[in-house]
Short mmCIF file of N, CA and C in Angstrom, two decimals:
data_model
loop_
_atom_site.label_atom_id
_atom_site.label_comp_id
_atom_site.label_asym_id
_atom_site.label_seq_id
_atom_site.Cartn_x
_atom_site.Cartn_y
_atom_site.Cartn_z
N MET A 1 139.19 1.42 -2.63
CA MET A 1 139.12 2.19 -3.73
C MET A 1 140.21 3.78 -3.31
N ALA A 2 140.56 3.90 -4.62
CA ALA A 2 141.97 5.52 -4.58
C ALA A 2 141.98 6.20 -5.58
N ILE A 3 141.63 7.61 -5.53
CA ILE A 3 141.20 8.83 -5.60
C ILE A 3 142.94 9.69 -5.88
N ASP A 4 143.41 9.50 -6.38
CA ASP A 4 144.65 10.57 -6.82
C ASP A 4 145.67 10.25 -6.05
N GLY A 5 145.99 8.57 -5.35
CA GLY A 5 146.52 7.97 -5.00
C GLY A 5 146.01 8.27 -3.34
N ILE A 6 144.75 8.84 -3.55
CA ILE A 6 144.28 8.93 -1.80
C ILE A 6 143.21 7.85 -1.08
N ALA A 7 143.40 7.22 -0.69
CA ALA A 7 142.88 6.45 -0.24
C ALA A 7 141.49 6.97 0.23
N GLN A 8 140.50 5.66 -0.41
CA GLN A 8 137.99 6.48 0.62
C GLN A 8 138.21 5.64 0.94
N LYS A 9 137.15 5.60 1.05
CA LYS A 9 135.74 4.72 2.02
C LYS A 9 135.69 3.94 0.41
N THR A 10 135.10 2.03 1.79
CA THR A 10 134.97 1.69 0.53
C THR A 10 133.73 1.59 0.57
N TYR A 11 132.48 1.29 -0.50
CA TYR A 11 131.40 1.71 -0.53
C TYR A 11 130.36 0.37 -0.52
N GLY A 12 131.31 -0.50 -1.62
CA GLY A 12 130.76 -2.34 -1.39
C GLY A 12 132.14 -3.08 -2.57
N GLN A 13 131.55 -4.20 -3.00
CA GLN A 13 132.93 -4.75 -3.35
C GLN A 13 132.21 -5.64 -4.55
N ALA A 14 133.37 -6.25 -5.52
CA ALA A 14 132.90 -6.54 -6.83
C ALA A 14 131.51 -7.44 -7.02
N GLU A 15 132.03 -7.97 -6.14
CA GLU A 15 130.92 -9.09 -6.47
C GLU A 15 129.55 -9.06 -6.26
N ASP A 16 129.69 -7.14 -5.04
CA ASP A 16 127.62 -7.05 -5.15
C ASP A 16 127.51 -7.25 -6.05
N LEU A 17 128.35 -6.77 -7.18
CA LEU A 17 126.87 -6.61 -8.78
C LEU A 17 126.12 -7.56 -9.52
N ASP A 18 125.51 -7.18 -10.17
CA ASP A 18 124.30 -8.15 -11.07
C ASP A 18 125.71 -8.17 -12.46
N ASN A 19 124.96 -8.92 -12.95
CA ASN A 19 124.92 -8.72 -14.45
C ASN A 19 124.34 -8.01 -15.10
N GLY A 20 125.49 -6.91 -16.53
CA GLY A 20 125.11 -5.69 -16.64
C GLY A 20 124.29 -4.31 -16.24
N GLU A 21 124.16 -4.52 -14.58
CA GLU A 21 124.44 -3.56 -13.58
C GLU A 21 125.05 -2.50 -13.48
N THR A 22 125.10 -1.65 -13.15
CA THR A 22 126.03 -0.59 -12.97
C THR A 22 125.62 0.36 -11.81
N LYS A 23 126.43 0.92 -11.01
CA LYS A 23 126.67 1.56 -9.25
C LYS A 23 127.09 2.44 -10.09
N SER A 24 126.99 3.23 -8.76
CA SER A 24 127.96 4.59 -9.26
C SER A 24 128.50 5.19 -7.46
N PHE A 25 129.40 5.60 -7.66
CA PHE A 25 130.64 5.51 -5.96
C PHE A 25 131.13 6.23 -6.33
N CYS A 26 130.68 7.25 -5.37
CA CYS A 26 131.37 8.75 -4.86
C CYS A 26 131.47 9.30 -3.77
N VAL A 27 132.32 9.97 -4.14
CA VAL A 27 132.90 11.02 -3.01
C VAL A 27 132.66 12.41 -3.43
N PRO A 28 132.17 12.45 -2.26
CA PRO A 28 131.60 14.56 -2.43
C PRO A 28 133.13 15.50 -2.34
N VAL A 29 133.08 16.29 -3.17
CA VAL A 29 134.73 17.40 -2.21
C VAL A 29 133.89 18.44 -0.81
N ASP A 30 134.46 18.35 -0.25
CA ASP A 30 135.14 19.04 0.42
C ASP A 30 135.53 20.96 0.20
N TYR A 31 134.43 22.46 0.16
CA TYR A 31 135.64 23.39 0.48
C TYR A 31 135.23 23.88 1.56
N LYS A 32 136.59 24.83 2.08
CA LYS A 32 136.83 25.13 2.86
C LYS A 32 136.32 26.14 3.01
N ILE A 33 136.08 27.68 3.56
CA ILE A 33 135.19 28.65 3.09
C ILE A 33 135.93 29.35 4.46
N THR A 34 136.05 30.43 4.34
CA THR A 34 137.22 31.05 5.42
C THR A 34 136.86 32.75 5.28
N VAL A 35 135.31 33.35 5.96
CA VAL A 35 135.05 34.65 5.87
C VAL A 35 135.45 35.32 6.87
N SER A 36 136.18 37.04 6.47
CA SER A 36 136.96 38.38 7.48
C SER A 36 136.08 38.50 8.19
N MET A 37 135.49 38.88 9.52
CA MET A 37 134.36 39.65 10.02
C MET A 37 134.57 40.18 10.10
N GLY A 38 133.65 41.63 9.90
CA GLY A 38 134.05 42.76 10.38
C GLY A 38 133.88 43.09 12.32
N ASP A 39 134.81 44.85 12.27
CA ASP A 39 134.48 44.56 13.85
C ASP A 39 133.30 45.43 14.31
N GLY A 40 132.20 46.38 13.52
CA GLY A 40 131.84 47.19 13.75
C GLY A 40 130.43 46.59 14.79
N ASP A 41 129.38 47.70 15.00
CA ASP A 41 128.52 46.99 15.64
C ASP A 41 127.54 46.35 15.44
N TYR A 42 127.50 46.32 14.70
CA TYR A 42 126.74 44.76 13.73
C TYR A 42 127.11 43.88 12.62
N ASP A 43 128.11 44.41 12.56
CA ASP A 43 129.18 42.89 11.83
C ASP A 43 128.78 41.17 12.25
N GLY A 44 128.67 41.12 13.35
CA GLY A 44 127.41 39.64 13.67
C GLY A 44 127.12 39.65 13.45
N THR A 45 126.03 37.70 13.00
CA THR A 45 125.10 37.79 13.47
C THR A 45 124.62 36.43 13.54
N ALA A 46 123.52 35.90 13.95
CA ALA A 46 123.53 33.96 14.94
C ALA A 46 122.00 33.65 13.30
N ALA A 47 122.31 34.40 13.12
CA ALA A 47 120.91 33.91 11.28
C ALA A 47 122.28 33.23 11.59
N ALA A 48 121.23 31.47 9.86
CA ALA A 48 122.40 30.99 9.33
C ALA A 48 122.99 31.31 7.99
N GLN A 49 123.88 30.89 7.93
CA GLN A 49 124.75 31.25 6.42
C GLN A 49 123.84 30.04 5.22
N TYR A 50 124.00 30.13 3.99
CA TYR A 50 123.77 29.38 2.63
C TYR A 50 124.56 29.93 1.72
N VAL A 51 125.60 28.71 1.31
CA VAL A 51 125.95 29.01 0.31
C VAL A 51 125.99 27.76 -1.69
N LYS A 52 125.94 28.63 -2.47
CA LYS A 52 125.59 27.77 -3.76
C LYS A 52 127.43 28.37 -4.36
N ILE A 53 127.98 27.30 -4.60
CA ILE A 53 129.45 26.95 -5.40
C ILE A 53 128.92 27.42 -7.08
N SER A 54 129.09 28.50 -7.23
CA SER A 54 129.79 27.51 -9.33
C SER A 54 130.95 27.22 -9.78
N GLY A 55 131.21 26.41 -11.68
CA GLY A 55 131.84 26.82 -11.51
C GLY A 55 131.53 27.14 -13.62
N THR A 56 132.95 26.19 -14.42
CA THR A 56 132.44 26.16 -15.52
C THR A 56 131.53 24.51 -16.38
N GLU A 57 131.32 23.90 -14.11
CA GLU A 57 130.45 22.78 -15.64
C GLU A 57 129.50 21.87 -14.54
N GLY A 58 128.73 23.06 -13.58
CA GLY A 58 127.65 23.50 -12.93
C GLY A 58 127.87 24.43 -11.50
N GLU A 59 126.98 23.87 -10.89
CA GLU A 59 126.30 24.52 -9.37
C GLU A 59 126.07 23.75 -8.53
N THR A 60 126.64 24.02 -6.89
CA THR A 60 126.64 22.13 -6.10
C THR A 60 124.49 23.72 -5.40
N GLU A 61 124.32 22.60 -5.38
CA GLU A 61 122.65 23.32 -4.08
C GLU A 61 123.50 23.61 -3.03
N GLU A 62 122.57 24.71 -2.86
CA GLU A 62 122.36 25.12 -1.54
C GLU A 62 122.73 24.54 -0.37
N LEU A 63 124.44 25.35 0.10
CA LEU A 63 124.61 24.51 2.40
C LEU A 63 124.68 24.89 2.93
N GLN A 64 124.58 25.02 3.83
CA GLN A 64 124.88 25.35 5.09
C GLN A 64 125.89 25.93 5.87
N CYS A 65 126.54 26.93 5.91
CA CYS A 65 127.84 27.75 6.13
C CYS A 65 128.36 27.12 7.39
N ASP A 66 128.24 25.73 8.23
CA ASP A 66 127.84 25.91 9.38
C ASP A 66 129.14 26.79 10.51
N ALA A 67 128.69 26.96 11.10
CA ALA A 67 130.34 27.80 12.28
C ALA A 67 129.37 29.70 12.76
N ASP A 68 130.51 30.05 13.98
CA ASP A 68 129.84 30.77 14.70
C ASP A 68 129.80 32.09 13.85
N PHE A 69 128.97 33.03 12.77
CA PHE A 69 129.04 34.83 12.80
C PHE A 69 129.40 35.02 14.39
N ALA A 70 128.51 35.35 14.67
CA ALA A 70 128.36 36.05 16.01
C ALA A 70 129.18 36.99 16.21
N VAL A 71 130.45 35.97 16.29
CA VAL A 71 132.15 37.19 15.94
C VAL A 71 132.13 38.02 15.19
N THR A 72 132.48 39.42 16.49
CA THR A 72 133.46 40.18 15.28
C THR A 72 134.83 40.21 15.04
N GLY A 73 135.83 40.97 13.97
CA GLY A 73 137.32 41.17 14.12
C GLY A 73 137.13 40.05 13.77
N GLU A 74 138.12 38.80 12.96
CA GLU A 74 137.33 37.45 13.28
C GLU A 74 137.20 37.19 12.34
N ASP A 75 138.71 35.99 11.13
CA ASP A 75 137.77 35.33 10.85
C ASP A 75 137.41 34.29 11.63
N VAL A 76 136.08 33.66 10.10
CA VAL A 76 135.74 32.41 10.30
C VAL A 76 135.23 31.37 9.63
N GLU A 77 135.34 29.95 9.74
CA GLU A 77 135.48 29.65 8.09
C GLU A 77 134.89 28.34 8.95
N CYS A 78 134.17 27.53 7.89
CA CYS A 78 133.15 26.17 7.49
C CYS A 78 134.37 25.27 6.07
N THR A 79 133.01 24.15 6.59
CA THR A 79 133.58 23.20 5.58
C THR A 79 131.84 22.90 5.21
N VAL A 80 131.86 22.74 3.82
CA VAL A 80 130.78 22.09 2.85
C VAL A 80 131.26 21.37 2.28
N SER A 81 130.55 20.28 1.95
CA SER A 81 130.98 18.82 0.92
C SER A 81 129.19 18.41 -0.18
N SER A 82 130.12 18.34 -1.27
CA SER A 82 128.82 18.60 -2.41
C SER A 82 128.89 16.75 -3.42
N TYR A 83 128.26 15.83 -3.50
CA TYR A 83 128.51 15.51 -4.83
C TYR A 83 128.70 16.14 -6.13
N LYS A 84 128.17 16.96 -6.35
CA LYS A 84 128.37 17.58 -7.73
C LYS A 84 129.07 18.51 -8.45
N THR A 85 128.98 17.66 -9.82
CA THR A 85 130.31 18.62 -10.53
C THR A 85 129.93 19.67 -10.76
N ILE A 86 131.38 21.09 -9.98
CA ILE A 86 131.51 21.69 -10.38
C ILE A 86 131.97 22.27 -11.91
N GLY A 87 133.54 20.77 -11.76
CA GLY A 87 134.74 22.19 -12.79
C GLY A 87 134.95 22.85 -12.52
N ASP A 88 135.68 24.04 -12.81
CA ASP A 88 136.26 24.76 -11.94
C ASP A 88 135.75 25.84 -10.97
N TYR A 89 136.06 26.61 -10.44
CA TYR A 89 135.77 27.14 -9.04
C TYR A 89 135.44 28.52 -10.06
N ARG A 90 134.52 29.39 -10.29
CA ARG A 90 134.08 30.50 -10.74
C ARG A 90 133.61 31.45 -9.66
N CYS A 91 132.62 30.36 -8.72
CA CYS A 91 131.90 32.09 -7.56
C CYS A 91 131.74 31.24 -6.98
N LEU A 92 131.16 31.90 -5.71
CA LEU A 92 130.22 31.96 -4.22
C LEU A 92 128.94 32.04 -4.67
N VAL A 93 127.63 32.16 -4.24
CA VAL A 93 126.93 32.63 -3.82
C VAL A 93 126.02 32.66 -2.55
N TRP A 94 126.22 33.43 -1.93
CA TRP A 94 126.40 34.06 -0.15
C TRP A 94 124.75 33.85 0.10
N ARG A 95 123.57 33.05 1.30
CA ARG A 95 122.47 33.70 1.27
C ARG A 95 122.89 33.77 3.22
N THR A 96 122.13 34.26 3.47
CA THR A 96 121.56 34.38 5.04
C THR A 96 119.98 34.89 5.03
N THR A 97 119.38 34.52 6.34
CA THR A 97 118.20 33.96 5.92
C THR A 97 117.56 35.24 7.11
N THR A 98 118.61 36.13 7.84
CA THR A 98 117.42 37.92 7.95
C THR A 98 118.93 38.21 8.30
N ALA A 99 118.05 39.66 8.67
CA ALA A 99 118.59 42.00 9.02
C ALA A 99 119.66 41.75 10.14
N ASP A 100 120.15 40.20 11.58
CA ASP A 100 120.36 41.08 12.23
C ASP A 100 121.93 41.42 11.62
#
């Protein structure tokens, strides 16, 4: 299977479908997020960080942005993946789990 000319993982064969059966073969969308951390004494955190990404057609589930947010004065990157269709990106909702 290819999407936009890019080969994708094969999930099954056409002969695996029974008469009248419908199966979905979906691939997740990856979102790369870059956070610029401040360089103040209290700008880093060891707490888990979560995001929801909203668009013109919906919103992702809450996804953990797994990265080292304890650093200060640096850019931190994470990649989250979702099977949800959100349309064109509109906003990101960020949630942290503590006040540290």
